[in-house]
Backbone as JSON, one array per atom type, in Angstrom:
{
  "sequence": "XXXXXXXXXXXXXXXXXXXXXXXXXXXXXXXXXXXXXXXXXXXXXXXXXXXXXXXXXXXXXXXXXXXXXXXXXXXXXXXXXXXXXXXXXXXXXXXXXXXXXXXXXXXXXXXXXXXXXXXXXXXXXXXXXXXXXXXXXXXXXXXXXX",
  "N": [[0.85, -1.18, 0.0], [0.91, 2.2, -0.74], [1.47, 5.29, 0.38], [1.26, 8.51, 1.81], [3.46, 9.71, 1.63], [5.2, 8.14, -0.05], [4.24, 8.56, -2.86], [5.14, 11.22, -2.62], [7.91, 11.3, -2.47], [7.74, 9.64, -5.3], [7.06, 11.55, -7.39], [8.87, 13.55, -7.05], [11.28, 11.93, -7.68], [10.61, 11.83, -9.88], [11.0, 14.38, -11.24], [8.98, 16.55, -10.87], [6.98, 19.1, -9.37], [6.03, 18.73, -6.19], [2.76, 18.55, -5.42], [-0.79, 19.45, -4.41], [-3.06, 18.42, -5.61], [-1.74, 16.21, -7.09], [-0.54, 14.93, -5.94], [-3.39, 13.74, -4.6], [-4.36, 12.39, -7.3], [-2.77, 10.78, -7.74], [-3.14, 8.63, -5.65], [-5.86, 8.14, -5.83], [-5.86, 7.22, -8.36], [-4.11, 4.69, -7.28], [-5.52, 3.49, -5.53], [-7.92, 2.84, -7.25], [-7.79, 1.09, -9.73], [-7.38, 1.24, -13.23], [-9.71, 3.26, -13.68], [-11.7, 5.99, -14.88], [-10.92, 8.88, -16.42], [-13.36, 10.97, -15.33], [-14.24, 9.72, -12.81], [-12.01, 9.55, -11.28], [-11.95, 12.48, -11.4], [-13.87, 12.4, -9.48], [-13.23, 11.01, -7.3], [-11.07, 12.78, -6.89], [-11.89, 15.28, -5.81], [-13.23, 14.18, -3.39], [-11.23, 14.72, -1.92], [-10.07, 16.39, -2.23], [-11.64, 19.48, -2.53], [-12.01, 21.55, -3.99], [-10.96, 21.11, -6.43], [-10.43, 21.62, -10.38], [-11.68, 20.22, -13.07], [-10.16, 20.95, -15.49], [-7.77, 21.18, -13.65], [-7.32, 18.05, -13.14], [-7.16, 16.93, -15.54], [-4.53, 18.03, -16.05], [-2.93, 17.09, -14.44], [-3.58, 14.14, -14.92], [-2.26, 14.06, -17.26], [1.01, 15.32, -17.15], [1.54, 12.85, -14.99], [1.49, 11.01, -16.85], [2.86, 11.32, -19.1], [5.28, 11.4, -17.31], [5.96, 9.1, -16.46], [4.87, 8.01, -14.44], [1.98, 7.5, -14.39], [0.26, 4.93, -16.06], [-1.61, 5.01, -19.29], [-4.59, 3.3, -20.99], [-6.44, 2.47, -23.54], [-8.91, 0.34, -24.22], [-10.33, -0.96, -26.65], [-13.49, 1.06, -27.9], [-13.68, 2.43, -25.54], [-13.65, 4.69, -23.12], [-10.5, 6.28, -22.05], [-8.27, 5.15, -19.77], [-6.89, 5.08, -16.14], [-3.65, 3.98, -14.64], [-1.69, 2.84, -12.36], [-0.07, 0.79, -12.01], [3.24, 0.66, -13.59], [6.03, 0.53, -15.88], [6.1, -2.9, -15.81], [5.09, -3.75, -18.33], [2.63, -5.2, -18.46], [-0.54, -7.14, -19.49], [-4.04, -6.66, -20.08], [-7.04, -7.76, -18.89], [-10.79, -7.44, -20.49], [-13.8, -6.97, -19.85], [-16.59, -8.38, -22.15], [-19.38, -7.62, -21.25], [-19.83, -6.0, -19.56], [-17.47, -4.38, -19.24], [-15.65, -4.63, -17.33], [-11.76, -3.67, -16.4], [-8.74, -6.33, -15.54], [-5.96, -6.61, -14.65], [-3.32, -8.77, -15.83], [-0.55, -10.87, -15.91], [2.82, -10.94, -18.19], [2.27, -12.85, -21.01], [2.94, -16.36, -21.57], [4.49, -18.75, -22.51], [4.16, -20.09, -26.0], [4.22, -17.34, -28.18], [4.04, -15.68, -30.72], [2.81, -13.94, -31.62], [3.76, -11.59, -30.48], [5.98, -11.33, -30.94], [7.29, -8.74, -33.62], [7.15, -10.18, -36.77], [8.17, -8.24, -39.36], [10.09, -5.86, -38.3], [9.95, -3.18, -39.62], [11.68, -1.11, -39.22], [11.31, -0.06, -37.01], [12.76, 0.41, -33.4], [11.4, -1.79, -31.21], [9.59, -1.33, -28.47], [7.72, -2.18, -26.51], [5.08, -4.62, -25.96], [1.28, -4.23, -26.84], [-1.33, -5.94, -25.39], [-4.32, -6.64, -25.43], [-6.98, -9.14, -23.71], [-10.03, -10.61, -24.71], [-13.26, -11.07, -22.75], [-15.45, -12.76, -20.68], [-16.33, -11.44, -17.28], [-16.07, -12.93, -14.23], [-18.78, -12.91, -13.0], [-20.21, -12.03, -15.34], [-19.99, -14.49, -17.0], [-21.46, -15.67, -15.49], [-24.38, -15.23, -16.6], [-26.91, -15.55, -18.78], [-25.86, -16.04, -22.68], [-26.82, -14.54, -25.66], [-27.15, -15.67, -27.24], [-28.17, -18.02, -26.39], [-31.07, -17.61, -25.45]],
  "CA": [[0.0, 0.0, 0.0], [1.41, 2.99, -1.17], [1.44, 6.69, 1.16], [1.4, 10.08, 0.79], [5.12, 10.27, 1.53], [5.4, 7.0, -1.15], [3.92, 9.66, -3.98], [5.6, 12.74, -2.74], [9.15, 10.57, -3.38], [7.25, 9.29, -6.74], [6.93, 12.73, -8.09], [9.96, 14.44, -6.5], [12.07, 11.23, -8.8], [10.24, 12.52, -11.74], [11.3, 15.79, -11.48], [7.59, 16.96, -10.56], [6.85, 18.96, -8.11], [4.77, 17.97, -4.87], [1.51, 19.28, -5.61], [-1.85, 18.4, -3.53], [-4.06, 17.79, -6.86], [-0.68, 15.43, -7.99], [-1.04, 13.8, -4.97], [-4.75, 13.32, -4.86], [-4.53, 11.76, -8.2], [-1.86, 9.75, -7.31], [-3.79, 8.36, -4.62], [-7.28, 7.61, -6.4], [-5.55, 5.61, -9.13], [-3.5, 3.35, -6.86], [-6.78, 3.05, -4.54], [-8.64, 2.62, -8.34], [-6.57, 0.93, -10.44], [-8.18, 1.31, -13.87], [-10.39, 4.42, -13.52], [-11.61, 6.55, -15.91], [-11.24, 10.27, -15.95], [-14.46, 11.62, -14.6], [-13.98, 8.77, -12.02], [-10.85, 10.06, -10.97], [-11.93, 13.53, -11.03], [-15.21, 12.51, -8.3], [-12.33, 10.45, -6.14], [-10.26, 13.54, -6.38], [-12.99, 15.98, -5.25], [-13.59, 13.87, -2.2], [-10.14, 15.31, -0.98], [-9.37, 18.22, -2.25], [-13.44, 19.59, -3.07], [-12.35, 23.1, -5.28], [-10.14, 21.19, -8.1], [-11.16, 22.0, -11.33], [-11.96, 19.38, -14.16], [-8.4, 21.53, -16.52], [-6.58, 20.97, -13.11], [-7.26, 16.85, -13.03], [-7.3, 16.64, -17.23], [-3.26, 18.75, -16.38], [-2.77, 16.24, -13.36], [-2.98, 12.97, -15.47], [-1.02, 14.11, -18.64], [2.03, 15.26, -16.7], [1.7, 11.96, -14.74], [1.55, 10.02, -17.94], [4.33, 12.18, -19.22], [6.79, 11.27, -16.27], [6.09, 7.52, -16.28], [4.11, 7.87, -13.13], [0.49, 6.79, -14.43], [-0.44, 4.35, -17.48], [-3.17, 5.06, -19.78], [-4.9, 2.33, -20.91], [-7.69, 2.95, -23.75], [-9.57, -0.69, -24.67], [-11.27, -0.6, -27.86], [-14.78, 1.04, -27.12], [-13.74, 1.9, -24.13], [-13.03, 5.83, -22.51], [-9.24, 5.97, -21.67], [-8.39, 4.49, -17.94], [-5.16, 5.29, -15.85], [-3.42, 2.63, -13.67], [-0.48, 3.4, -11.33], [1.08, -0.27, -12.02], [3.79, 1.35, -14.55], [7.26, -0.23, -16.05], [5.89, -3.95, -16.15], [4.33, -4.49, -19.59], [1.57, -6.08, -17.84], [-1.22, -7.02, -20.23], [-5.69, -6.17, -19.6], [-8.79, -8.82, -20.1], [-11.4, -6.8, -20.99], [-14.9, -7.85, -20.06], [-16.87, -7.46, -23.23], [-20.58, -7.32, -21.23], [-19.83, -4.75, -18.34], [-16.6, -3.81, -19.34], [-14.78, -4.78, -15.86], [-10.81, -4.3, -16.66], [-7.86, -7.0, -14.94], [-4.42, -6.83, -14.97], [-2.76, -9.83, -16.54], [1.0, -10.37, -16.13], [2.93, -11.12, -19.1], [1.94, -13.83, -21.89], [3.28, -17.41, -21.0], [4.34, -20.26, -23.72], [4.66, -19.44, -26.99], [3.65, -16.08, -28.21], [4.29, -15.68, -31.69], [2.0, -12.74, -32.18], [4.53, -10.76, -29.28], [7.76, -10.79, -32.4], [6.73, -8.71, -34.85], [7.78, -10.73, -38.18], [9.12, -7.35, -39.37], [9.54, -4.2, -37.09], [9.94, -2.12, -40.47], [13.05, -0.22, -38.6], [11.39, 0.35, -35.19], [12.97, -0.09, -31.98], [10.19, -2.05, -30.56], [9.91, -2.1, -27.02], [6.4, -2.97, -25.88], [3.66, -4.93, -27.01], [0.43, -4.01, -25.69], [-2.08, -6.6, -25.59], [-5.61, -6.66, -24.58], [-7.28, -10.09, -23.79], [-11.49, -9.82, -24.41], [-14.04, -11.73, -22.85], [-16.75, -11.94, -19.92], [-15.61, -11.47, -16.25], [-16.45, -14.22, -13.34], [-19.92, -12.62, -12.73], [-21.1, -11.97, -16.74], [-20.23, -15.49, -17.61], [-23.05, -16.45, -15.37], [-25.54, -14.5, -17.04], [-26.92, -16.34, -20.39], [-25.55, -14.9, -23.87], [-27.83, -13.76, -26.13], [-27.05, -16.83, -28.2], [-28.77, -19.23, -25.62], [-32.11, -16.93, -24.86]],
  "C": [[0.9, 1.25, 0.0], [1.05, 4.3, -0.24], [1.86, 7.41, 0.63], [2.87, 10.18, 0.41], [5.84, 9.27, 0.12], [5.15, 8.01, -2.45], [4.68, 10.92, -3.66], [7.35, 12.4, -3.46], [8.84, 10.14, -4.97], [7.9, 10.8, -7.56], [8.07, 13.34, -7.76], [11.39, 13.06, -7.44], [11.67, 11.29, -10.03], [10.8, 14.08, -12.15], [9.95, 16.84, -11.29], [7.39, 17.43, -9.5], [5.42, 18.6, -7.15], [3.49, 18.8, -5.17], [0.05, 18.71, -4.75], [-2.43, 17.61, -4.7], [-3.13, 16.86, -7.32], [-0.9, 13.95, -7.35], [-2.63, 13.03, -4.78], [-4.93, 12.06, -5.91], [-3.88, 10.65, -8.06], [-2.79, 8.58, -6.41], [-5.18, 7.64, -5.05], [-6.7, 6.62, -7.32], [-4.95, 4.63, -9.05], [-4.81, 3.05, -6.22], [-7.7, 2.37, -5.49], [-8.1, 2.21, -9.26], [-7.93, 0.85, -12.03], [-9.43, 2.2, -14.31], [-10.49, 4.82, -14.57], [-11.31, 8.35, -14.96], [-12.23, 11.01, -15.13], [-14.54, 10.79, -13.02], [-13.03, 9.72, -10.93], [-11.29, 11.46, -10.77], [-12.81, 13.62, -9.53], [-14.12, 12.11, -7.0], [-11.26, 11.79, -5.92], [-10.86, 14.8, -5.51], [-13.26, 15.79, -3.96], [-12.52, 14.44, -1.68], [-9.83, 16.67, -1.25], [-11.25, 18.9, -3.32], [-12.92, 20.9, -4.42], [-11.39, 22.7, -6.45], [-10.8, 21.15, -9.19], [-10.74, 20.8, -11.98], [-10.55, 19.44, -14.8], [-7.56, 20.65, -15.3], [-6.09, 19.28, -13.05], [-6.65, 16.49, -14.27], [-5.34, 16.89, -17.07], [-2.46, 17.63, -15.61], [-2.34, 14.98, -14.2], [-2.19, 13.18, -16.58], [0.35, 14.32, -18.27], [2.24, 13.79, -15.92], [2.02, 10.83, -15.61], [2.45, 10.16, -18.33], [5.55, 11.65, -18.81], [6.89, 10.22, -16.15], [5.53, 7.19, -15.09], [2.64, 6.9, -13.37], [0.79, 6.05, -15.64], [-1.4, 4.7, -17.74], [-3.5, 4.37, -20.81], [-6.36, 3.0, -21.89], [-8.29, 1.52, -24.81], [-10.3, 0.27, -25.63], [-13.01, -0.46, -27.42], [-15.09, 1.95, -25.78], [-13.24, 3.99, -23.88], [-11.49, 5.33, -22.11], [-9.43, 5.88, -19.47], [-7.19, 4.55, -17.5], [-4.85, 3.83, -14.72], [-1.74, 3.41, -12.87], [0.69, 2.16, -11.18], [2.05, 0.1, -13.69], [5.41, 0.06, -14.86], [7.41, -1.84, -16.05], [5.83, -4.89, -17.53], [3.23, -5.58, -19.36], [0.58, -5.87, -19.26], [-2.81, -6.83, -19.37], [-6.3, -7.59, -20.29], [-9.71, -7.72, -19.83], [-13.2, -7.54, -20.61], [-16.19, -7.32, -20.99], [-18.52, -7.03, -22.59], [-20.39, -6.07, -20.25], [-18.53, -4.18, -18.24], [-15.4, -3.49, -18.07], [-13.2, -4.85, -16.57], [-9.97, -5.16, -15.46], [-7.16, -6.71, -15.42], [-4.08, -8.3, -15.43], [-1.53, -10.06, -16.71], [0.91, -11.11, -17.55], [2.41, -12.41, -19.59], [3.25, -15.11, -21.41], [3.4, -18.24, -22.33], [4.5, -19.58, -24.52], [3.75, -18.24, -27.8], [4.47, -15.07, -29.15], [3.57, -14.45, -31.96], [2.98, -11.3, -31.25], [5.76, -10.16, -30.11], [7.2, -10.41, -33.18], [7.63, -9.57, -36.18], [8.48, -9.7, -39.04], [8.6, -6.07, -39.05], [9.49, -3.01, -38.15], [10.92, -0.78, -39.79], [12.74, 0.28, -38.04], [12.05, -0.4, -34.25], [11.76, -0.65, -31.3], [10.8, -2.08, -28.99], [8.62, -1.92, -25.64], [5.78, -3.43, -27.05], [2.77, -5.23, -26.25], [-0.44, -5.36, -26.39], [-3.26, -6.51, -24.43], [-6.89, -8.11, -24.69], [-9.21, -9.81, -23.49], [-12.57, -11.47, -24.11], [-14.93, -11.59, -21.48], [-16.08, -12.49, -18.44], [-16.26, -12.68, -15.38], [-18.29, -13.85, -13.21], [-20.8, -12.67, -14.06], [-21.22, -13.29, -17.22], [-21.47, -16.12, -16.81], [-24.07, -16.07, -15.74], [-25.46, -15.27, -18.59], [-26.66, -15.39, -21.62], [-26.21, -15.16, -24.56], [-27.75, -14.87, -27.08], [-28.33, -18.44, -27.73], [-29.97, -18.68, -24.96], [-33.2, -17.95, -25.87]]
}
């Protein structure tokens, strides 16, 4: 579990300075991993009540910026920040209620992970997003079996 003083070192090794709204944010998307913006702005509100909408929208782009937050935008899907950074962790996706998971890396062979040719990029991620229905949607009947 991560503390204030855990984010004020975060941001102060980015070169960022300590800010409350930095912190706030900080704070909602380790507590929320996966959040969306407006999300994030209601969890930041609860602590600090007079930040403005610009100041949250200024909040996650410098965070994204510095390698502090991930942002995370499933097909379909509003963009979502996460605070687990520098992994290459992959997302499942749940396609009825749209619940995301973390997913560490791919296991066995994972032929779709090399591109066959990088066309003279430095690759050095490959995002992947795994889609299907979370522990709760698969018990609900699909529209196939009504």
């Amino acid at each position: 579990m991560s503390t204030v003083s855990d984010f004020e070192r975060m941001l102060r090794a980015a070169a960022l300075r300590v800010t409350a709204p930095r912190l706030a944010v900080l704070a909602a998307a380790h507590d929320h991993p996966h959040s969306d913006t407006d999300t994030l702005i209601g969890l930041v509100r609860e602590a600090l009540e007079t930040v403005s909408h610009q100041a949250v929208y200024d909040v996650l782009r410098a965070l994204t910026g510095a390698g502090l937050l991930r942002r995370i935008q499933p097909t379909g899907s509003v963009a979502r920040y996460e605070t687990r950074v520098g992994d290459n962790h992959h997302h499942v996706v749940c396609r009825v209620c749209g619940a995301i998971a973390d997913v560490d890396c791919a296991v066995g062979a994972t032929p779709c992970l090399t591109a066959a040719d990088s066309s003279g990029f430095t690759i050095d991620e490959a995002e992947v997003i795994y889609w299907g229905r979370c522990p709760a949607c698969a018990l609900l009947p699909t529209p196939d079996s009504r």
